[in-house]
């Protein structure tokens, strides 16, 4: 079976790695970035315990290397910005192992390392054609002009939430904006008064931060907006400081001071896209954010891409196809997406962060967290 993978991200890299050397498979993987372009890119990433479990069950080598390269994510602590404690969850009360914290660049480097000699870099996906047998033929823009590869028995889209391949196969991506904006940064950890995953609320405005290896802290701010776009006024220090109140605990004050001492922040709007897995007749399979862009509230974007990658590879090795992968993954992904959106209730305009956060310690919510963190199938 000849497989082409568009995008050497989390899901694409894991599929390629877990099919490498499997009898009957030949895999090509392409990425639009030039070699080394993302070595220092990105901010931080927290991976849920379910992603680590998926690796432990299906790719123990990558599980070991990821554990060695990351810090554990064990606690989920929520305070008000004045320091009042609302929630403190030990993930090991709900999961079989802890999650992980690391930089995006380190995650990419770790997952791509086994593929270093096989990734075709600087190949920007442009178009999709077919050969005489009806097999997909991807067209890439390279330094030498347009190049065609194929035909493939299966083409996998791992090219992210703005997937060009998904758009060509499934039509325009109609994302739903949630009316919530965010900023993100990666900063050094000098004087940082916290370690593990923490959140700090003032009304429905939230700060989030945690340490990652290398002497860094990942931090972000999230706030509702009543406009179509993030406006220049939203990005001012005066506007942002007003969101989080006058009485700040040391952690909240440290995050805001670092944010507005940074040369730049990365700004974005929270959005979700309808789930799409591809179709057997197209011979195109969508994985990761290309299939299921979701809110980051529970740290499940990259985590679900991990599940996608290792489980799709397992099913392909068993001779299964797009329909079987969809049947296996889509109900799980729908649950995770819905739960992640539900868990974002405290970010909505007019939300009560105290009542909303205290509800997350109730048995019903904790049962869903347990399901989220443990409901990962093993090899069959």
Short mmCIF file of C-alpha atoms in Angstrom, two decimals:
data_model
loop_
_atom_site.label_atom_id
_atom_site.label_comp_id
_atom_site.label_asym_id
_atom_site.label_seq_id
_atom_site.Cartn_x
_atom_site.Cartn_y
_atom_site.Cartn_z
CA UNK A 1 0.00 0.00 0.00
CA UNK A 2 1.46 3.32 -1.06
CA UNK A 3 0.65 6.18 1.36
CA UNK A 4 1.38 9.88 1.01
CA UNK A 5 1.25 12.16 4.08
CA UNK A 6 0.79 15.92 3.67
CA UNK A 7 2.16 17.60 6.80
CA UNK A 8 4.86 16.35 9.19
CA UNK A 9 2.95 17.52 12.26
CA UNK A 10 1.94 15.44 15.27
CA UNK A 11 -0.48 13.04 13.57
CA UNK A 12 1.40 12.83 10.27
CA UNK A 13 4.75 12.12 11.92
CA UNK A 14 3.30 9.41 14.16
CA UNK A 15 1.55 7.64 11.27
CA UNK A 16 4.76 7.70 9.21
CA UNK A 17 6.89 6.47 12.10
CA UNK A 18 4.50 3.65 13.03
CA UNK A 19 4.16 2.42 9.43
CA UNK A 20 7.88 2.61 8.67
CA UNK A 21 9.15 -0.85 7.88
CA UNK A 22 5.71 -2.46 8.13
CA UNK A 23 5.35 -5.17 5.46
CA UNK A 24 3.40 -4.03 2.44
CA UNK A 25 3.65 -0.28 3.14
CA UNK A 26 5.59 2.44 1.35
CA UNK A 27 5.22 5.90 2.91
CA UNK A 28 6.15 9.36 1.63
CA UNK A 29 5.82 12.38 3.94
CA UNK A 30 5.89 16.03 2.87
CA UNK A 31 6.04 19.32 4.76
CA UNK A 32 5.86 22.91 3.53
CA UNK A 33 8.49 24.17 6.00
CA UNK A 34 12.16 24.20 4.99
CA UNK A 35 14.53 22.04 7.06
CA UNK A 36 15.04 23.46 10.55
CA UNK A 37 12.48 26.25 10.12
CA UNK A 38 10.47 25.19 13.17
CA UNK A 39 13.37 24.24 15.43
CA UNK A 40 12.76 27.28 17.62
CA UNK A 41 9.15 27.94 16.73
CA UNK A 42 6.02 27.83 18.77
CA UNK A 43 5.20 28.32 22.42
CA UNK A 44 4.28 25.62 24.93
CA UNK A 45 2.10 22.54 24.86
CA UNK A 46 0.43 20.47 27.55
CA UNK A 47 -0.44 16.93 26.48
CA UNK A 48 -3.21 15.10 28.30
CA UNK A 49 -2.65 11.76 30.06
CA UNK A 50 -4.66 10.04 27.32
CA UNK A 51 -2.07 11.04 24.71
CA UNK A 52 0.68 9.54 26.82
CA UNK A 53 -1.38 6.39 27.33
CA UNK A 54 -1.89 6.07 23.57
CA UNK A 55 1.86 6.26 23.07
CA UNK A 56 2.57 3.83 25.90
CA UNK A 57 0.21 1.25 24.39
CA UNK A 58 1.12 1.69 20.72
CA UNK A 59 4.51 3.41 20.47
CA UNK A 60 6.48 2.83 23.69
CA UNK A 61 9.72 4.15 22.16
CA UNK A 62 8.16 7.57 21.51
CA UNK A 63 6.50 7.44 24.95
CA UNK A 64 9.91 6.98 26.57
CA UNK A 65 11.55 9.76 24.58
CA UNK A 66 8.67 12.14 25.28
CA UNK A 67 8.83 11.46 29.00
CA UNK A 68 12.57 12.17 28.97
CA UNK A 69 12.11 15.46 27.07
CA UNK A 70 9.19 16.89 29.07
CA UNK A 71 8.00 17.85 32.53
CA UNK A 72 5.07 15.99 34.05
CA UNK A 73 1.68 17.65 34.00
CA UNK A 74 0.19 16.35 37.24
CA UNK A 75 -1.89 19.16 38.78
CA UNK A 76 -4.65 21.39 37.43
CA UNK A 77 -4.96 24.36 39.78
CA UNK A 78 -7.48 27.19 39.34
CA UNK A 79 -7.36 30.43 41.35
CA UNK A 80 -8.84 33.87 41.08
CA UNK A 81 -6.30 36.52 40.10
CA UNK A 82 -6.24 37.65 43.74
CA UNK A 83 -4.94 34.20 44.71
CA UNK A 84 -8.17 32.68 46.07
CA UNK A 85 -8.11 28.92 45.42
CA UNK A 86 -11.05 27.41 43.51
CA UNK A 87 -9.84 24.02 42.29
CA UNK A 88 -6.89 21.67 42.69
CA UNK A 89 -7.08 18.40 40.76
CA UNK A 90 -4.40 15.71 40.93
CA UNK A 91 -4.54 14.06 37.50
CA UNK A 92 -3.43 10.75 39.00
CA UNK A 93 -6.76 10.63 40.85
CA UNK A 94 -8.43 10.38 37.43
CA UNK A 95 -5.81 8.98 35.03
CA UNK A 96 -3.38 6.09 34.79
CA UNK A 97 -0.42 8.40 34.27
CA UNK A 98 0.37 12.09 34.20
CA UNK A 99 0.33 14.37 31.19
CA UNK A 100 3.34 16.23 29.83
CA UNK A 101 4.56 19.83 29.41
CA UNK A 102 7.09 20.92 26.79
CA UNK A 103 7.72 23.43 24.03
CA UNK A 104 6.04 22.99 20.64
CA UNK A 105 9.47 23.04 18.98
CA UNK A 106 10.69 20.20 21.20
CA UNK A 107 7.60 18.14 20.45
CA UNK A 108 8.07 18.60 16.71
CA UNK A 109 11.78 17.75 16.93
CA UNK A 110 11.09 14.62 18.98
CA UNK A 111 8.39 13.27 16.66
CA UNK A 112 10.30 14.08 13.47
CA UNK A 113 13.68 12.71 14.60
CA UNK A 114 13.00 9.12 13.41
CA UNK A 115 11.92 10.53 10.02
CA UNK A 116 14.75 13.02 9.53
CA UNK A 117 16.06 11.36 6.37
CA UNK A 118 12.67 10.73 4.80
CA UNK A 119 10.66 13.97 5.13
CA UNK A 120 10.49 15.94 1.89
CA UNK A 121 10.90 19.49 3.21
CA UNK A 122 9.87 22.74 1.49
CA UNK A 123 7.00 21.05 -0.34
CA UNK A 124 3.97 23.33 -0.15
CA UNK A 125 0.78 21.48 -1.05
CA UNK A 126 -0.97 23.21 -3.96
CA UNK A 127 -3.48 20.98 -5.70
CA UNK A 128 -4.94 17.50 -5.96
CA UNK A 129 -5.16 15.50 -9.17
CA UNK A 130 -5.88 11.85 -10.03
CA UNK A 131 -4.11 9.26 -12.13
CA UNK A 132 -5.75 6.93 -14.65
CA UNK A 133 -6.58 4.45 -11.86
CA UNK A 134 -8.38 7.13 -9.83
CA UNK A 135 -5.65 7.37 -7.22
CA UNK A 136 -4.87 10.78 -5.69
CA UNK A 137 -1.85 12.67 -7.05
CA UNK A 138 -0.79 15.58 -4.81
CA UNK A 139 0.86 18.59 -6.43
CA UNK A 140 3.49 20.51 -4.46
CA UNK A 141 5.21 23.82 -5.02
CA UNK A 142 8.97 23.48 -4.51
CA UNK A 143 12.07 25.52 -5.25
CA UNK A 144 12.18 23.73 -8.59
CA UNK A 145 8.56 24.52 -9.47
CA UNK A 146 5.47 22.32 -9.30
CA UNK A 147 6.05 18.62 -8.67
CA UNK A 148 3.57 15.75 -8.76
CA UNK A 149 3.78 12.56 -6.72
CA UNK A 150 1.57 9.51 -6.93
CA UNK A 151 -0.72 7.96 -7.37
CA UNK A 152 -1.27 6.92 -3.81
CA UNK A 153 -3.56 4.26 -2.49
CA UNK A 154 -4.19 6.59 0.45
CA UNK A 155 -3.39 10.27 0.97
CA UNK A 156 -3.37 11.53 4.57
CA UNK A 157 -4.04 15.16 5.46
CA UNK A 158 -1.99 16.20 8.47
CA UNK A 159 -1.68 19.84 7.44
CA UNK A 160 -3.48 21.48 10.35
CA UNK A 161 -6.70 23.37 11.04
CA UNK A 162 -6.41 25.38 7.82
CA UNK A 163 -5.83 22.23 5.76
CA UNK A 164 -5.71 22.90 2.03
CA UNK A 165 -6.17 19.18 1.37
CA UNK A 166 -9.32 19.06 3.50
CA UNK A 167 -10.70 22.09 1.68
CA UNK A 168 -10.20 20.44 -1.72
CA UNK A 169 -11.83 17.17 -0.64
CA UNK A 170 -14.58 18.40 1.70
CA UNK A 171 -15.20 21.98 0.63
CA UNK A 172 -14.52 25.26 2.48
CA UNK A 173 -13.80 24.92 6.20
CA UNK A 174 -16.64 26.69 7.99
CA UNK A 175 -15.19 27.47 11.39
CA UNK A 176 -17.38 28.67 14.25
CA UNK A 177 -15.99 31.64 16.18
CA UNK A 178 -16.69 31.53 19.91
CA UNK A 179 -16.27 35.26 20.58
CA UNK A 180 -13.12 34.61 22.62
CA UNK A 181 -9.64 35.97 21.92
CA UNK A 182 -6.26 34.95 23.26
CA UNK A 183 -2.60 35.89 23.39
CA UNK A 184 0.33 33.55 23.95
CA UNK A 185 4.01 33.82 24.70
CA UNK A 186 7.05 31.79 25.70
CA UNK A 187 9.30 33.58 28.18
CA UNK A 188 12.23 32.71 30.43
CA UNK A 189 11.43 31.51 33.94
CA UNK A 190 13.48 33.99 36.01
CA UNK A 191 11.54 34.74 39.17
CA UNK A 192 8.61 32.55 38.18
CA UNK A 193 6.52 31.81 41.32
CA UNK A 194 4.78 28.65 40.02
CA UNK A 195 5.61 25.36 38.30
CA UNK A 196 2.77 23.09 37.14
CA UNK A 197 -0.39 23.95 35.18
CA UNK A 198 -2.30 26.88 36.67
CA UNK A 199 -5.20 29.16 35.73
CA UNK A 200 -6.15 32.54 37.21
CA UNK A 201 -9.60 34.11 36.61
CA UNK A 202 -11.06 37.59 36.92
CA UNK A 203 -14.66 37.47 35.68
CA UNK A 204 -14.51 35.48 32.41
CA UNK A 205 -10.94 36.63 31.70
CA UNK A 206 -8.31 33.96 32.29
CA UNK A 207 -4.56 33.66 32.57
CA UNK A 208 -2.94 30.25 32.10
CA UNK A 209 0.71 29.30 32.53
CA UNK A 210 3.16 26.52 33.34
CA UNK A 211 6.90 25.85 33.18
CA UNK A 212 8.42 23.83 30.34
CA UNK A 213 11.94 22.39 29.99
CA UNK A 214 14.82 24.62 28.96
CA UNK A 215 14.19 27.37 31.51
CA UNK A 216 10.96 28.62 29.91
CA UNK A 217 7.38 29.41 30.88
CA UNK A 218 4.42 29.19 28.54
CA UNK A 219 1.68 31.73 29.32
CA UNK A 220 -1.52 32.89 27.69
CA UNK A 221 -4.39 35.25 28.32
CA UNK A 222 -7.96 34.57 27.21
CA UNK A 223 -10.81 37.09 27.14
CA UNK A 224 -14.23 37.49 25.45
CA UNK A 225 -14.68 40.00 22.66
CA UNK A 226 -17.89 41.43 21.23
CA UNK A 227 -16.36 42.31 17.86
CA UNK A 228 -15.65 40.29 14.74
CA UNK A 229 -11.89 40.73 15.02
CA UNK A 230 -9.25 41.41 17.65
CA UNK A 231 -8.87 45.17 17.49
CA UNK A 232 -5.76 47.27 18.23
CA UNK A 233 -7.30 48.46 21.51
CA UNK A 234 -7.56 44.85 22.72
CA UNK A 235 -3.80 44.51 22.39
CA UNK A 236 -2.85 47.47 24.59
CA UNK A 237 -1.35 46.96 28.01
CA UNK A 238 -3.97 49.24 29.58
CA UNK A 239 -6.84 47.18 28.14
CA UNK A 240 -5.30 43.86 29.16
CA UNK A 241 -4.42 44.90 32.71
CA UNK A 242 -7.96 46.17 33.23
CA UNK A 243 -9.27 42.69 32.37
CA UNK A 244 -7.59 41.01 35.30
CA UNK A 245 -8.37 43.35 38.20
CA UNK A 246 -6.36 45.53 40.57
CA UNK A 247 -5.55 42.99 43.26
CA UNK A 248 -3.13 40.48 41.72
CA UNK A 249 -1.45 37.53 43.37
CA UNK A 250 2.30 37.11 42.62
CA UNK A 251 1.63 34.57 39.85
CA UNK A 252 -0.90 36.70 37.96
CA UNK A 253 1.27 39.81 38.35
CA UNK A 254 4.35 37.95 37.07
CA UNK A 255 2.49 36.69 33.97
CA UNK A 256 1.19 40.13 33.03
CA UNK A 257 4.55 41.79 33.63
CA UNK A 258 6.24 39.24 31.36
CA UNK A 259 3.55 39.56 28.70
CA UNK A 260 4.04 43.28 28.29
CA UNK A 261 7.81 43.13 28.50
CA UNK A 262 7.81 40.67 25.57
CA UNK A 263 8.73 41.97 22.10
CA UNK A 264 5.52 40.51 20.71
CA UNK A 265 2.57 38.31 21.59
CA UNK A 266 0.80 35.83 19.35
CA UNK A 267 -2.90 36.72 19.06
CA UNK A 268 -5.72 34.40 17.94
CA UNK A 269 -9.45 33.74 18.22
CA UNK A 270 -10.86 30.52 19.62
CA UNK A 271 -12.77 28.57 17.01
CA UNK A 272 -13.94 25.09 16.19
CA UNK A 273 -14.45 23.35 12.85
CA UNK A 274 -16.89 20.55 11.97
CA UNK A 275 -15.42 17.07 12.23
CA UNK A 276 -14.50 15.57 8.85
CA UNK A 277 -12.59 12.31 8.40
CA UNK A 278 -12.57 11.97 4.60
CA UNK A 279 -14.37 9.38 2.51
CA UNK A 280 -13.37 6.03 1.00
CA UNK A 281 -14.10 7.24 -2.55
CA UNK A 282 -11.69 10.17 -2.15
CA UNK A 283 -8.86 7.98 -0.82
CA UNK A 284 -8.04 10.93 1.49
CA UNK A 285 -7.92 10.49 5.28
CA UNK A 286 -7.98 13.54 7.58
CA UNK A 287 -6.16 13.41 10.92
CA UNK A 288 -5.41 15.79 13.77
CA UNK A 289 -6.45 19.42 13.43
CA UNK A 290 -7.18 18.87 9.74
CA UNK A 291 -10.06 16.66 10.86
CA UNK A 292 -11.14 18.09 14.20
CA UNK A 293 -9.96 21.55 15.22
CA UNK A 294 -11.20 22.14 18.79
CA UNK A 295 -10.87 24.59 21.66
CA UNK A 296 -7.67 24.21 23.72
CA UNK A 297 -9.40 24.25 27.11
CA UNK A 298 -8.56 20.66 28.11
CA UNK A 299 -5.28 20.42 26.21
CA UNK A 300 -6.74 18.00 23.66
CA UNK A 301 -5.73 19.44 20.27
CA UNK A 302 -2.28 17.87 20.03
CA UNK A 303 -3.37 15.08 22.37
CA UNK A 304 -6.08 13.93 19.98
CA UNK A 305 -3.60 14.21 17.12
CA UNK A 306 -1.42 11.72 19.03
CA UNK A 307 -4.37 9.36 19.43
CA UNK A 308 -5.21 9.79 15.74
CA UNK A 309 -1.67 9.05 14.61
CA UNK A 310 -0.98 5.87 16.55
CA UNK A 311 -4.48 4.41 16.23
CA UNK A 312 -4.76 5.12 12.50
CA UNK A 313 -1.40 3.43 11.97
CA UNK A 314 -2.54 0.42 13.99
CA UNK A 315 -5.75 0.07 11.95
CA UNK A 316 -3.92 0.50 8.64
CA UNK A 317 -1.49 -2.27 9.61
CA UNK A 318 -4.56 -4.46 10.25
CA UNK A 319 -5.77 -3.84 6.70
CA UNK A 320 -8.50 -1.38 7.69
CA UNK A 321 -9.36 1.76 5.70
CA UNK A 322 -10.93 5.19 6.03
CA UNK A 323 -14.39 3.93 6.99
CA UNK A 324 -13.05 1.74 9.80
CA UNK A 325 -10.77 4.51 11.08
CA UNK A 326 -13.73 6.91 11.12
CA UNK A 327 -15.88 4.37 12.98
CA UNK A 328 -13.14 3.92 15.56
CA UNK A 329 -12.15 7.55 16.04
CA UNK A 330 -15.14 9.79 15.35
CA UNK A 331 -17.34 8.94 18.37
CA UNK A 332 -14.33 9.45 20.64
CA UNK A 333 -13.42 12.76 18.98
CA UNK A 334 -17.01 14.03 19.16
CA UNK A 335 -17.06 13.34 22.90
CA UNK A 336 -13.72 15.10 23.41
CA UNK A 337 -14.73 18.13 21.33
CA UNK A 338 -18.08 18.49 23.09
CA UNK A 339 -16.50 18.08 26.52
CA UNK A 340 -13.76 20.60 25.73
CA UNK A 341 -16.37 23.13 24.62
CA UNK A 342 -18.45 22.44 27.74
CA UNK A 343 -15.36 22.98 29.89
CA UNK A 344 -14.92 26.41 28.27
CA UNK A 345 -18.07 27.71 29.99
CA UNK A 346 -16.10 29.92 32.38
CA UNK A 347 -14.60 31.81 29.42
CA UNK A 348 -17.92 32.89 27.94
CA UNK A 349 -19.08 36.51 28.29
CA UNK A 350 -20.87 37.04 31.59
CA UNK A 351 -19.71 33.70 33.02
CA UNK A 352 -19.34 33.15 36.75
CA UNK A 353 -15.84 31.68 37.08
CA UNK A 354 -16.37 30.73 40.72
CA UNK A 355 -19.53 28.69 40.21
CA UNK A 356 -18.27 27.28 36.90
CA UNK A 357 -14.95 26.19 38.35
CA UNK A 358 -16.41 24.70 41.52
CA UNK A 359 -18.72 22.63 39.31
CA UNK A 360 -15.63 21.06 37.76
CA UNK A 361 -14.99 19.32 41.07
CA UNK A 362 -18.41 17.66 41.00
CA UNK A 363 -18.69 13.89 40.36
CA UNK A 364 -20.24 14.32 36.90
CA UNK A 365 -17.40 16.46 35.57
CA UNK A 366 -14.72 14.29 37.19
CA UNK A 367 -16.29 11.19 35.64
CA UNK A 368 -16.01 12.80 32.21
CA UNK A 369 -12.37 13.70 32.92
CA UNK A 370 -11.70 10.08 33.87
CA UNK A 371 -13.30 8.93 30.63
CA UNK A 372 -11.27 11.49 28.68
CA UNK A 373 -7.99 10.43 30.24
CA UNK A 374 -8.42 6.65 30.19
CA UNK A 375 -10.72 5.68 27.29
CA UNK A 376 -7.91 4.81 24.86
CA UNK A 377 -8.03 1.37 23.22
CA UNK A 378 -5.01 -0.88 23.22
CA UNK A 379 -3.74 -3.10 20.43
CA UNK A 380 -6.19 -5.72 19.17
#
